[in-house]
XYZ file of C-alpha atoms in Angstrom:
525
model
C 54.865 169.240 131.869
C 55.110 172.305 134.483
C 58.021 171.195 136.775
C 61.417 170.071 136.487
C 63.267 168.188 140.025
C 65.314 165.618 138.251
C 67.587 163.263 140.238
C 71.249 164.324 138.957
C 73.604 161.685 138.220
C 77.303 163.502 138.401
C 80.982 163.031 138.796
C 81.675 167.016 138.717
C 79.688 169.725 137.848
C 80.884 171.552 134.430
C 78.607 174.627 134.343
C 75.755 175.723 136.174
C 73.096 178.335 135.291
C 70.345 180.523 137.075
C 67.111 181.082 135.066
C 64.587 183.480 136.687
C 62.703 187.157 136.656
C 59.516 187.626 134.221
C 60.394 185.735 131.575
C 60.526 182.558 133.686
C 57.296 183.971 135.047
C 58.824 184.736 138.541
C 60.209 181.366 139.179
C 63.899 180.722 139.462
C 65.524 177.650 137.958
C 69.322 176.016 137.610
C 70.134 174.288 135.075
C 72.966 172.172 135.713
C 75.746 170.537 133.285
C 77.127 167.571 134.959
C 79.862 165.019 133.225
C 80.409 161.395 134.087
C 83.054 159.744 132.536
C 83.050 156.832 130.591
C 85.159 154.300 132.601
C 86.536 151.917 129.420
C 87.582 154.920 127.763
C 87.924 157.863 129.949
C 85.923 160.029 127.675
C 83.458 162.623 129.621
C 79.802 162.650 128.757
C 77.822 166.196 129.910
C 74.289 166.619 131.082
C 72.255 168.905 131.245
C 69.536 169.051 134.234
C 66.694 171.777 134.394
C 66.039 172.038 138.203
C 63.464 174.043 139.195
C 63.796 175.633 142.877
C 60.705 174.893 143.793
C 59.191 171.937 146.312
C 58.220 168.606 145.263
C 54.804 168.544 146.143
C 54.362 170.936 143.211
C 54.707 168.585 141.060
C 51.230 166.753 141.953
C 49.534 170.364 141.187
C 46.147 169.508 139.345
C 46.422 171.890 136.891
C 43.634 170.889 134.506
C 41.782 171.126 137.746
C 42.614 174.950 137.832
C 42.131 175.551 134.457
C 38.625 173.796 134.264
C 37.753 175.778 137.721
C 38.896 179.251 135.764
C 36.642 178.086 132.527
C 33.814 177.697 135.283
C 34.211 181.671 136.374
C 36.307 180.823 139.754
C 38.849 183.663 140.374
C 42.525 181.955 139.802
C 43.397 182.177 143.724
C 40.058 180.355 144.243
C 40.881 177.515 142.332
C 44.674 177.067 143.476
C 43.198 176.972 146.678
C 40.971 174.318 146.188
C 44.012 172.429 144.237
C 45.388 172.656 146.761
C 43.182 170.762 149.184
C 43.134 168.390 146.825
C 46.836 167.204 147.685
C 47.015 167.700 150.916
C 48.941 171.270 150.899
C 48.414 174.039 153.452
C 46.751 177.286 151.681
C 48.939 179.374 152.384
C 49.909 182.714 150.945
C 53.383 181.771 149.976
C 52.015 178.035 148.430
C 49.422 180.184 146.319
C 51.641 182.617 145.046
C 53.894 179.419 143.853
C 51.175 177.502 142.602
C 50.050 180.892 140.706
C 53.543 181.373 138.829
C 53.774 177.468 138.182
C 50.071 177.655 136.853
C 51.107 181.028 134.348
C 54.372 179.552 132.877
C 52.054 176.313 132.543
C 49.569 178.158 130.859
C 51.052 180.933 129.031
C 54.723 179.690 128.570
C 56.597 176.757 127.872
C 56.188 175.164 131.136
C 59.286 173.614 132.318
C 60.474 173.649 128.894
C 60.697 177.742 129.187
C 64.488 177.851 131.431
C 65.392 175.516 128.854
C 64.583 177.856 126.109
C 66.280 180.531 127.528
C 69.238 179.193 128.809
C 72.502 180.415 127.755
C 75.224 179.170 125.351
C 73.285 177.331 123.418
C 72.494 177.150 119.930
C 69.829 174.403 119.128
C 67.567 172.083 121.077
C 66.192 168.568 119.994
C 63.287 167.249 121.465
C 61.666 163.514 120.559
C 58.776 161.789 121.156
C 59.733 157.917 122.219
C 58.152 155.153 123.271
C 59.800 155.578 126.780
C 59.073 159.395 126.888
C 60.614 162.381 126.119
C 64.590 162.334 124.672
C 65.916 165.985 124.930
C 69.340 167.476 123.927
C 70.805 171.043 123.504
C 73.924 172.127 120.737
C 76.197 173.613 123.603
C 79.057 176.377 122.218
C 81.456 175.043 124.299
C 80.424 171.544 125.030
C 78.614 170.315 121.933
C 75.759 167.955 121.338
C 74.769 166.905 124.738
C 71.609 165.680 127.021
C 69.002 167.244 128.587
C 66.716 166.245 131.227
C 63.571 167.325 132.644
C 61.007 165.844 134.740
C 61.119 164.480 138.227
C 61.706 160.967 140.064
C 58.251 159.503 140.633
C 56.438 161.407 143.125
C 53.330 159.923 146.035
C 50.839 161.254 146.394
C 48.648 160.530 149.709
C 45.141 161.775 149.386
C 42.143 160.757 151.606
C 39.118 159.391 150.051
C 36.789 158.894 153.109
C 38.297 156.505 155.561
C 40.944 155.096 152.943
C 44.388 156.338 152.130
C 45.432 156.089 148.485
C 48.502 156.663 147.079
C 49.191 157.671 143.891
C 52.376 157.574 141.329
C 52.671 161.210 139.938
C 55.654 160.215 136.964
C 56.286 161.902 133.663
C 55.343 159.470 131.569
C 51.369 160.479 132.763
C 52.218 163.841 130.423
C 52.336 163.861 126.906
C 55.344 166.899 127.017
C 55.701 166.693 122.918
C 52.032 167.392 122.556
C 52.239 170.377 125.314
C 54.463 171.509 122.876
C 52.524 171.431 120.060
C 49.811 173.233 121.795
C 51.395 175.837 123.275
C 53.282 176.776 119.705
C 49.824 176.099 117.856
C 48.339 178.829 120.551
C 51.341 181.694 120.661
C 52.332 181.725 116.961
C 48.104 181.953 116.155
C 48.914 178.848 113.384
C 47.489 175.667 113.482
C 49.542 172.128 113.737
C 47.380 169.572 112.425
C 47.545 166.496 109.673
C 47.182 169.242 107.030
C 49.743 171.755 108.525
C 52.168 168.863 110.196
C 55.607 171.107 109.446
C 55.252 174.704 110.315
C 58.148 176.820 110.771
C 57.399 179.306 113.476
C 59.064 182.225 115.571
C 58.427 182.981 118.700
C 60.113 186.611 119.149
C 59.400 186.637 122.384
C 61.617 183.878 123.531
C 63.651 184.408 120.342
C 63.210 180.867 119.355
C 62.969 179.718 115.920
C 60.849 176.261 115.681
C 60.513 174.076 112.940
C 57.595 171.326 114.049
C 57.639 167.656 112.546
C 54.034 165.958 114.105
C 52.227 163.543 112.452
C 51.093 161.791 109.465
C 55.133 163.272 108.409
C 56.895 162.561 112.012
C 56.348 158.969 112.368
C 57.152 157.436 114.598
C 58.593 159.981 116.548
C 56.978 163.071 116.056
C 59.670 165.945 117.137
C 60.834 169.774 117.185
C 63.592 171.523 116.245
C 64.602 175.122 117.902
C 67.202 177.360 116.677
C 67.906 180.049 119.801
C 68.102 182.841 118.326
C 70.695 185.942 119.604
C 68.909 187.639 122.691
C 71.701 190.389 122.013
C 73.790 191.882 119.223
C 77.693 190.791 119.039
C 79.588 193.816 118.658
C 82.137 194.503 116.085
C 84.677 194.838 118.887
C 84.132 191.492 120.089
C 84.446 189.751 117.231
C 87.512 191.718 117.014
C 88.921 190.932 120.233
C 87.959 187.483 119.499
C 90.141 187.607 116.258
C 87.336 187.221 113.887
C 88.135 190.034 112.115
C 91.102 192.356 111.569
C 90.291 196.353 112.680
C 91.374 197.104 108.928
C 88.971 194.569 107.502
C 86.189 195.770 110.043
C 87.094 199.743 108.672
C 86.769 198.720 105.325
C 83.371 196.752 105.352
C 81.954 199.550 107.330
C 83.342 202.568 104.883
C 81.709 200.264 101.839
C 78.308 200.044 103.439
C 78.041 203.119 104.385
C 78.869 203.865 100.829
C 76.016 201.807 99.796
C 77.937 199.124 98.041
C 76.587 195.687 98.069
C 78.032 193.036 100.522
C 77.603 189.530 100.561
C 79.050 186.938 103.524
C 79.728 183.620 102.095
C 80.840 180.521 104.354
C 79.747 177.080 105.655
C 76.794 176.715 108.314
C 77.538 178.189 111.929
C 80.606 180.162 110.323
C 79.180 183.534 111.715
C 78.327 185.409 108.558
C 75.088 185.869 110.003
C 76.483 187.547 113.119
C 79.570 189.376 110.871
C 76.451 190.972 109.076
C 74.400 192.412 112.231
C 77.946 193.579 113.542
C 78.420 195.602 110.638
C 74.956 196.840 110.311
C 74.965 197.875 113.794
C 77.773 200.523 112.915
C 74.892 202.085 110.643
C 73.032 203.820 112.616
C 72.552 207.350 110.623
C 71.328 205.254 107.633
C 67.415 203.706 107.034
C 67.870 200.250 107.058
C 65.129 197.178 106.129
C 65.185 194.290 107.646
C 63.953 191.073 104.947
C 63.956 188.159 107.053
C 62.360 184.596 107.252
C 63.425 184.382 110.930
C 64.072 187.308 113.482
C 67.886 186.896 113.261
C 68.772 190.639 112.863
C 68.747 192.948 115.971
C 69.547 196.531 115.646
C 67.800 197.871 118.960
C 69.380 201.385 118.109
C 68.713 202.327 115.203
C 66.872 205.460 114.520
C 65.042 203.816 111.582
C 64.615 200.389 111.186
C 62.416 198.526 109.013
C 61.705 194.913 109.879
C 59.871 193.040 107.604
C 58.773 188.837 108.132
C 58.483 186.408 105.360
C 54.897 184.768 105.716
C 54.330 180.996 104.694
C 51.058 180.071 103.231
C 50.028 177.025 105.654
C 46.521 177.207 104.550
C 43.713 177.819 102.470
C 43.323 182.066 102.166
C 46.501 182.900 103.498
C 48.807 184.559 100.633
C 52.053 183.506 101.077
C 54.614 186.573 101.013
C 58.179 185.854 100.345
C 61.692 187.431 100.249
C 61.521 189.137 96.662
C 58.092 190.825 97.547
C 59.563 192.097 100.743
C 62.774 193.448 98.574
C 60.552 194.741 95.965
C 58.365 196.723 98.870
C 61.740 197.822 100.466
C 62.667 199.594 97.144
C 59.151 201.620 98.206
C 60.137 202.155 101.121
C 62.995 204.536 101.192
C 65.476 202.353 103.052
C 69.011 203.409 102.541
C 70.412 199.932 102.558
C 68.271 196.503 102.304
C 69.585 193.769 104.965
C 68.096 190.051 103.753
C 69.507 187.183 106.578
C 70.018 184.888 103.814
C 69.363 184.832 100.402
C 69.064 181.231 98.791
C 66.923 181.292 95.650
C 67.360 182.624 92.234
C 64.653 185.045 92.489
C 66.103 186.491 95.866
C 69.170 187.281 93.957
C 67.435 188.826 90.777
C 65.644 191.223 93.505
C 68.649 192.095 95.436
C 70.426 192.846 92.091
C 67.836 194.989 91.167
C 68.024 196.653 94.545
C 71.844 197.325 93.602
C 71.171 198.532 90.245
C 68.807 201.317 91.911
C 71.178 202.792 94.083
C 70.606 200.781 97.621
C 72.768 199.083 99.805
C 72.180 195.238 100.070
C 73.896 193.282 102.733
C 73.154 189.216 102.736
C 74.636 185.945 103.134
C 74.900 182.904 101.425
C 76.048 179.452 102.156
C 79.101 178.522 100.734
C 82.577 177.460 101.380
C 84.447 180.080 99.261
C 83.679 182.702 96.077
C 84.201 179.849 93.640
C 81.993 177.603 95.498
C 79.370 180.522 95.580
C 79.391 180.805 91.583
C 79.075 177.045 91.190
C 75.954 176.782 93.413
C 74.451 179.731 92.243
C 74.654 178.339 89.197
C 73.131 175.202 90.478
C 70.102 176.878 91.764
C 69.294 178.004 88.232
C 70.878 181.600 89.172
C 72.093 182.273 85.157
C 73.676 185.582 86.369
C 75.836 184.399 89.537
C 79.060 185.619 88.357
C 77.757 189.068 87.215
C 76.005 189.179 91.074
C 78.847 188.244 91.901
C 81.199 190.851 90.552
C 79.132 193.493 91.626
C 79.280 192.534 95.104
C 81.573 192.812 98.005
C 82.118 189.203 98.812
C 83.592 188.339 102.628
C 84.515 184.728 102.534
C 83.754 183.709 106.549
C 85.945 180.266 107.587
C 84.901 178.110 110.374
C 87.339 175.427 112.335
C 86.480 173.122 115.332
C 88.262 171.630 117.511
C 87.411 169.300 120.680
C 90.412 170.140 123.648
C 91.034 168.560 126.995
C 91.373 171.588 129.973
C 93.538 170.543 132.587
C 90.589 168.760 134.222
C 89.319 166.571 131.993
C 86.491 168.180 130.405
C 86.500 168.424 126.486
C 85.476 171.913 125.057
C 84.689 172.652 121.188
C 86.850 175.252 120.285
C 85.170 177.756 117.208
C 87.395 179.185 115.108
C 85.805 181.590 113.182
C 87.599 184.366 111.159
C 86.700 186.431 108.061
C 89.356 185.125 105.574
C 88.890 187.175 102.734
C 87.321 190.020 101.425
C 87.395 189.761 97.301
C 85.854 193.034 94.827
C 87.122 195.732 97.500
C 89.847 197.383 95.850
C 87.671 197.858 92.557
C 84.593 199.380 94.594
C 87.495 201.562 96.188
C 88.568 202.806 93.258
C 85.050 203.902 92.495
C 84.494 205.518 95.444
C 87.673 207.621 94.644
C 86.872 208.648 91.370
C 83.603 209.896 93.199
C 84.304 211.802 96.065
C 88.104 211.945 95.624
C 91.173 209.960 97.356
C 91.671 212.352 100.003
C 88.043 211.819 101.520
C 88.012 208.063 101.063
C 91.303 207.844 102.786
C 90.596 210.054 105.186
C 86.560 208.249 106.188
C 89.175 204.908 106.361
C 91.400 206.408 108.865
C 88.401 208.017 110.791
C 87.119 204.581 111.005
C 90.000 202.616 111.827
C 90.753 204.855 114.624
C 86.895 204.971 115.849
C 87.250 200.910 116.399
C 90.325 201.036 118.062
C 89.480 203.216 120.262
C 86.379 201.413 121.087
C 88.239 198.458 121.451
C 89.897 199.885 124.356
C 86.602 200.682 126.628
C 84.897 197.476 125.752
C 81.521 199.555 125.325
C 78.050 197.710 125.735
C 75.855 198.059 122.512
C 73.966 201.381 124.180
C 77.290 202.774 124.674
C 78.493 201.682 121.460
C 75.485 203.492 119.676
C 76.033 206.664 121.892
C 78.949 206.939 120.223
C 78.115 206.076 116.501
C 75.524 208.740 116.842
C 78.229 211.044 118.371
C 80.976 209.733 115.439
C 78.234 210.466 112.591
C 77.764 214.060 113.806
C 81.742 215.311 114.339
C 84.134 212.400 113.941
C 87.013 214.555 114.686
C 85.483 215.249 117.875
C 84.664 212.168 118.935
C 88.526 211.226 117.929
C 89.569 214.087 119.860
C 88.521 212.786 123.116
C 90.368 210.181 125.612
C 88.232 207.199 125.594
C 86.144 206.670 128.415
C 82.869 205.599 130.021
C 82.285 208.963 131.498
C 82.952 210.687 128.184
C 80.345 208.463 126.571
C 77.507 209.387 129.335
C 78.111 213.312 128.397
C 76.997 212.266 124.762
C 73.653 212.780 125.121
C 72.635 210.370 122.575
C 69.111 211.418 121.083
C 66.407 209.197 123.308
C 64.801 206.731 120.770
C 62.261 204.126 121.248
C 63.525 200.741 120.874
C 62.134 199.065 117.882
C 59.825 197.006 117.848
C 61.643 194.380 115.387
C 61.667 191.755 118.290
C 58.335 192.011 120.005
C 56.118 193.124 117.318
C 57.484 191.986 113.555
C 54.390 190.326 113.051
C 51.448 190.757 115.248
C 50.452 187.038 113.205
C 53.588 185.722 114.967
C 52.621 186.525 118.187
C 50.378 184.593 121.122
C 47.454 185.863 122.852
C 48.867 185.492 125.846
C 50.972 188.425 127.052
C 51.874 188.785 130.942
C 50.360 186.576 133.439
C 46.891 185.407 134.293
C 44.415 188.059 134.291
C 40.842 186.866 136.631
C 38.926 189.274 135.532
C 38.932 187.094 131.938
């Protein structure tokens, strides 16, 4: 499937969003949310359409055609422009150029899944295979569960074949879109989906999409995917502050104890944030070596002097070792990292590692799903984890609470209201007291105060996370100075924060993870 012109079906539009530039491969798309209101019970139901801004007769483009002219040695324009004749569409340059960028995405994207994959304010999309075609829907923030479309009305096509005129039905339902899917993930994460491999889990950190595939003999009837979006950005400290998340105070603390090295763990239910509290802090790190253990590429720190990213590896076939979280831990010890971040430890082995890591002196920051600290020792305990409640002790633990709501706006539409907020923080006060023995009370208290007064003062210019780091860096070097100065933009600019290659944590984590195809079409093969 490599265009989208569905026919919308709307009683008011609710949001509306552009998709376009290089990751879209040139092309611009809206995707539209529409409602239409149930008329029994007044209750709104959204939609989601993926419209691409191209024209219709696009959607008759023979690309197989292309691609079997391109395996024959045709140059691409060559072949588009033969396509071309083939449905009746005027070569010219601007019809080429479109056919080109529909042809790319086509061929080394998503096709006209890709604005879907990168469309905003989302968290998860759900695609299924049915007997009637494809059933798509997207986990909205503010919306919820709700329906996606893509595809197009049925579309004629008049062609010529000698005297006669024959028209033909272009529809959806002559494209298989699951197994496109397949495909195309098969091809960019370099791992095979077949009867013996029929549920990967893959990443694709280029879209920052994490897929877990269900195909056949296992997905029957319905084979279908599962896609976890993945944040393109870090969320600051100072918006989850502002957001009421967490408490300045709370925020000073967490930061003084990692920087301290002492071990932090987030507990709280699924979608609570304790993935996101974690990065936030981490972020604030930016004079310390940090290692990144992950199974997904959930962890962003784009400015970072030394980062350390590291991918858990499944074994989905014969010769390939599989390498999981505790080897990763056990190489970060190697490694010289200053504190070891893990997105989410879940095994009893995972913990043994990470309390070894403590025992030796590095920082460890991870999460866990659980509702509270005494729900944390009880499934711990579960999972065959003898020592939960001495992990347990030694550890920071930030209890993370998550509420929803659904509330009527004044008109009409239903929004799901997350309430998220750190609730709280158990073990500080004796990891405190440490510290003071240490390094003395006057230093602690004074690296709290330094803190608390570095976040409210960011908190007032609303920095981005460049401008955020410029003044970490800035912080780490001369607090007093930095505290000194009347927060602004301008003073941030004068920084001069060291120039430092962005990492390559979300391009490159695993050249395994990563599809041949890079960039657009190139004819030369």
């Amino acid at each position: 499937m490599h265009v989208s012109r569905p026919r919308v079906i709307s009683q008011g539009l609710v949001k509306f969003y552009t998709v376009e530039g290089k990751e879209n491969f040139g092309l611009k798309t809206s995707i539209e949310v529409h409602q239409v209101v149930d008329p029994t019970y007044q209750t709104p139901e959204y939609t989601a359409y993926v419209i691409d801004d191209v024209p219709d007769w696009l959607i008759a483009l023979p690309l197989d055609y292309i691609a079997d002219r391109i395996g024959s040695g045709e140059k691409l324009e060559t072949a588009i422009k033969k396509a071309l004749g083939l449905i009746n569409v005027k070569s010219s340059s601007e019809n080429i150029d479109l056919a080109k960028k529909v042809f790319e995405r086509w061929l080394n994207g998503y096709g006209a899944f890709t604005p879907l994959f990168l469309m905003p304010d989302i968290t998860d999309i759900y695609l299924r295979k049915l007997d009637d075609g494809l059933v798509a829907h997207v986990n909205h923030e503010e919306l919820g569960l709700i329906r996606a479309i893509i595809g197009w009305e049925p579309y004629e096509l008049i062609a010529r074949r000698g005297l006669k005129k024959v028209v033909k039905k272009v529809t959806p339902n002559d494209f298989d879109p699951v197994g496109y899917l397949f495909r195309r993930f098969s091809i960019r994460m370099k791992t095979p989906i077949t009867t013996h491999n029929p549920m990967p889990d893959l990443v694709d950190p280029e879209y920052r999409i994490r897929i877990a595939v269900t195909s056949d003999p296992v997905g029957r009837p319905t084979p279908w995917v599962s896609i976890r979006v993945l944040p393109r950005s870090p969320r600051l400290i100072t918006e989850l502050i502002r957001n009421n998340v967490i408490s300045i105070d709370q925020a000073a603390l967490l930061w003084l104890l990692a920087d301290y090295k002492v071990p932090i763990l987030f507990v709280g239910p699924m979608g609570a944030g304790k993935t996101t509290l974690q990065n936030a802090i981490a972020f604030l790190l930016v004079d310390r070596v940090i290692a990144l253990v992950m199974d997904v590429v959930e962890l962003f720190l784009p400015y970072h002097r030394v980062v350390l990213p590291m991918l858990e590896r499944r074994a989905f076939a014969r010769g390939i070792e599989l390498i999981d979280k505790v080897r990763l831990i056990n190489h970060a010890l190697r490694s010289g990292a200053d504190i070891i971040l893990v997105n989410e430890a879940r095994g009893d082995e995972e913990f043994r590692a990470l309390l070894e890591a403590m025992t030796l002196g590095h920082g460890t920051i991870t999460t866990f799903h659980a509702y509270d600290y005494e729900d944390a020792v009880t499934r711990l305990k579960v999972k065959g984890f003898r020592e939960a409640e001495r992990f347990l002790e030694e550890a920071v633990i930030v209890e993370v609470g998550l509420a929803k709501e659904n509330v009527k706006d004044e008109s009409g539409i239903v929004r799901v209201v997350h309430r998220r907020r750190a609730k709280a923080i158990i073990n500080a006060d004796r990891h405190l007291d440490a510290l003071v023995r240490d390094h003395g009370k006057d230093v602690i208290d004074r690296q709290l105060r330094y803190r608390v007064d570095f976040l409210s003062k960011a908190l007032e210019l609303n920095p981005t996370p460049e401008q955020l780091a410029t003044l970490l860096y800035a912080f780490y070097r001369d607090p007093e100075a930095v505290l000194a100065v009347k927060p602004s933009l301008e003073a941030i600019e004068s920084l001069n924060r060291p120039k430092l290659e962005l990492p390559s944590e979300v391009s490159n984590l695993d050249n395994e993870a990563l599809g041949p195809e890079k960039g657009p079409f190139k004819e030369d093969g």
